[in-house]
Amino acid sequence: EAGVTQFPSHSVIEKGQTVTLRCDPISGHDNLYWYRRVMGKEIKFLLHFVKESKQDESGMPNNRFLAERTGGTYSTLKVQPAELEDSGVYFCASSQGTAGGIPGELFFGEGSRLTVL
Amino acid sequence: GQSLEQPSEVTAVEGAIVQINCTYQTSGFYGLSWYQQHDGGAPTFLSYNALDGLEETGRFSSFLSRSDSYGYLLLQELQMKDSASYFCAVLSGYSTLTFGKGTMLLVSP
């Protein structure tokens, strides 16, 4: 079974440019999450999809960030325009719905490292 | 809001036992999870405690005291490969995990 995959693994862009990160969750997982880790800090929650609906987007820092999950499969996170403080590692995670799985278990991807110059 | 506190770094030698503590303050609480992350790779799930007490999985055990808002991860028979960052995370609300800042464990020969 394929795990959570993220693309790109690393992106270097200049301030003001746009970047789109993609996440493919584990097949059949209804829950999809985006997290971000800035060096030395916590893995910070950004938002949570249940299928194609945004369940919780309280962690999104501002309106420069746009997440979508069309059709309830893969998800994209767009940053436009990027700022220096957006640098960090963006993790995607998925989990089964209420029908199964351990409540506190998320399956993470390897992350997309974003560097804004 | 949510806040979690755990030590930033812990060092130990191979074969030893180490305990990583986590205290939390949350507006809602369902359970406490622990994750391991090697060299910035994918965080991987270790354990989940919803009820008070100790859960054992091989060399790793996790403990929770809901009344004290406290938990810990216990690693026994430490191996070099256990050098990693360890995160506690609180499950609250609808499937939302809030993570601490992580504890870097350094295991030396």
mmCIF file of C-alpha atoms in Angstrom, chain A residues 31 33 35 37 40-45 48 50 55-56 89 91 95-98 102-111 113, chain B residues 30 32-35 37-45 47-48 50 85 87 89 91 94-103:
data_model
loop_
_atom_site.group_PDB
_atom_site.id
_atom_site.type_symbol
_atom_site.label_atom_id
_atom_site.label_comp_id
_atom_site.label_asym_id
_atom_site.label_seq_id
_atom_site.Cartn_x
_atom_site.Cartn_y
_atom_site.Cartn_z
ATOM 1 C CA ASN A 31 -9.153 12.855 6.587
ATOM 2 C CA TYR A 33 -4.304 17.452 7.121
ATOM 3 C CA TYR A 35 0.914 20.976 8.953
ATOM 4 C CA ARG A 37 7.211 23.050 10.813
ATOM 5 C CA GLY A 40 13.094 24.323 15.864
ATOM 6 C CA LYS A 41 9.425 24.983 16.424
ATOM 7 C CA GLU A 42 6.335 22.877 16.778
ATOM 8 C CA ILE A 43 4.611 21.017 13.994
ATOM 9 C CA LYS A 44 1.860 23.551 13.537
ATOM 10 C CA PHE A 45 -1.604 22.618 12.344
ATOM 11 C CA HIS A 48 -8.112 19.597 8.048
ATOM 12 C CA VAL A 50 -12.861 15.538 5.568
ATOM 13 C CA GLN A 55 -13.466 20.685 8.566
ATOM 14 C CA ASP A 56 -11.114 23.068 10.338
ATOM 15 C CA VAL A 89 8.596 22.151 5.904
ATOM 16 C CA PHE A 91 3.712 18.141 5.980
ATOM 17 C CA SER A 95 -6.121 9.131 8.429
ATOM 18 C CA GLN A 96 -9.165 6.939 8.133
ATOM 19 C CA GLY A 97 -12.564 8.312 8.969
ATOM 20 C CA THR A 98 -14.565 7.502 12.075
ATOM 21 C CA ILE A 102 -6.619 4.664 15.985
ATOM 22 C CA PRO A 103 -7.956 8.127 16.834
ATOM 23 C CA GLY A 104 -4.580 9.758 17.381
ATOM 24 C CA GLU A 105 -2.779 8.110 14.475
ATOM 25 C CA LEU A 106 -1.933 10.148 11.429
ATOM 26 C CA PHE A 107 0.134 8.945 8.485
ATOM 27 C CA PHE A 108 2.552 11.635 7.395
ATOM 28 C CA GLY A 109 4.291 12.283 4.123
ATOM 29 C CA GLU A 110 7.982 13.165 3.908
ATOM 30 C CA GLY A 111 7.138 16.848 3.625
ATOM 31 C CA ARG A 113 10.611 21.911 2.166
ATOM 32 C CA TYR B 30 -9.556 13.166 23.838
ATOM 33 C CA LEU B 32 -2.332 11.980 23.818
ATOM 34 C CA SER B 33 -0.230 10.667 20.947
ATOM 35 C CA TRP B 34 3.512 10.305 20.512
ATOM 36 C CA TYR B 35 5.425 10.571 17.239
ATOM 37 C CA GLN B 37 10.788 11.944 13.519
ATOM 38 C CA HIS B 38 14.212 11.099 12.115
ATOM 39 C CA ASP B 39 16.295 13.864 10.535
ATOM 40 C CA GLY B 40 13.334 15.948 9.378
ATOM 41 C CA GLY B 41 11.644 13.011 7.656
ATOM 42 C CA ALA B 42 8.057 11.935 8.038
ATOM 43 C CA PRO B 43 6.812 11.882 11.634
ATOM 44 C CA THR B 44 5.751 8.343 12.462
ATOM 45 C CA PHE B 45 3.143 7.303 14.988
ATOM 46 C CA SER B 47 1.391 5.410 20.572
ATOM 47 C CA TYR B 48 -1.923 6.832 21.689
ATOM 48 C CA ALA B 50 -6.969 7.945 25.791
ATOM 49 C CA SER B 85 12.942 13.943 17.681
ATOM 50 C CA PHE B 87 6.695 14.828 19.706
ATOM 51 C CA ALA B 89 0.425 15.635 20.476
ATOM 52 C CA LEU B 91 -6.117 15.050 20.164
ATOM 53 C CA TYR B 94 -12.750 16.599 15.566
ATOM 54 C CA SER B 95 -9.606 14.608 14.774
ATOM 55 C CA THR B 96 -7.277 17.588 15.177
ATOM 56 C CA LEU B 97 -3.842 16.872 16.614
ATOM 57 C CA THR B 98 -1.889 19.707 18.225
ATOM 58 C CA PHE B 99 1.833 19.015 18.499
ATOM 59 C CA GLY B 100 4.459 20.135 20.974
ATOM 60 C CA LYS B 101 7.843 21.523 19.912
ATOM 61 C CA GLY B 102 9.512 18.140 20.113
ATOM 62 C CA THR B 103 12.311 16.631 22.156
#
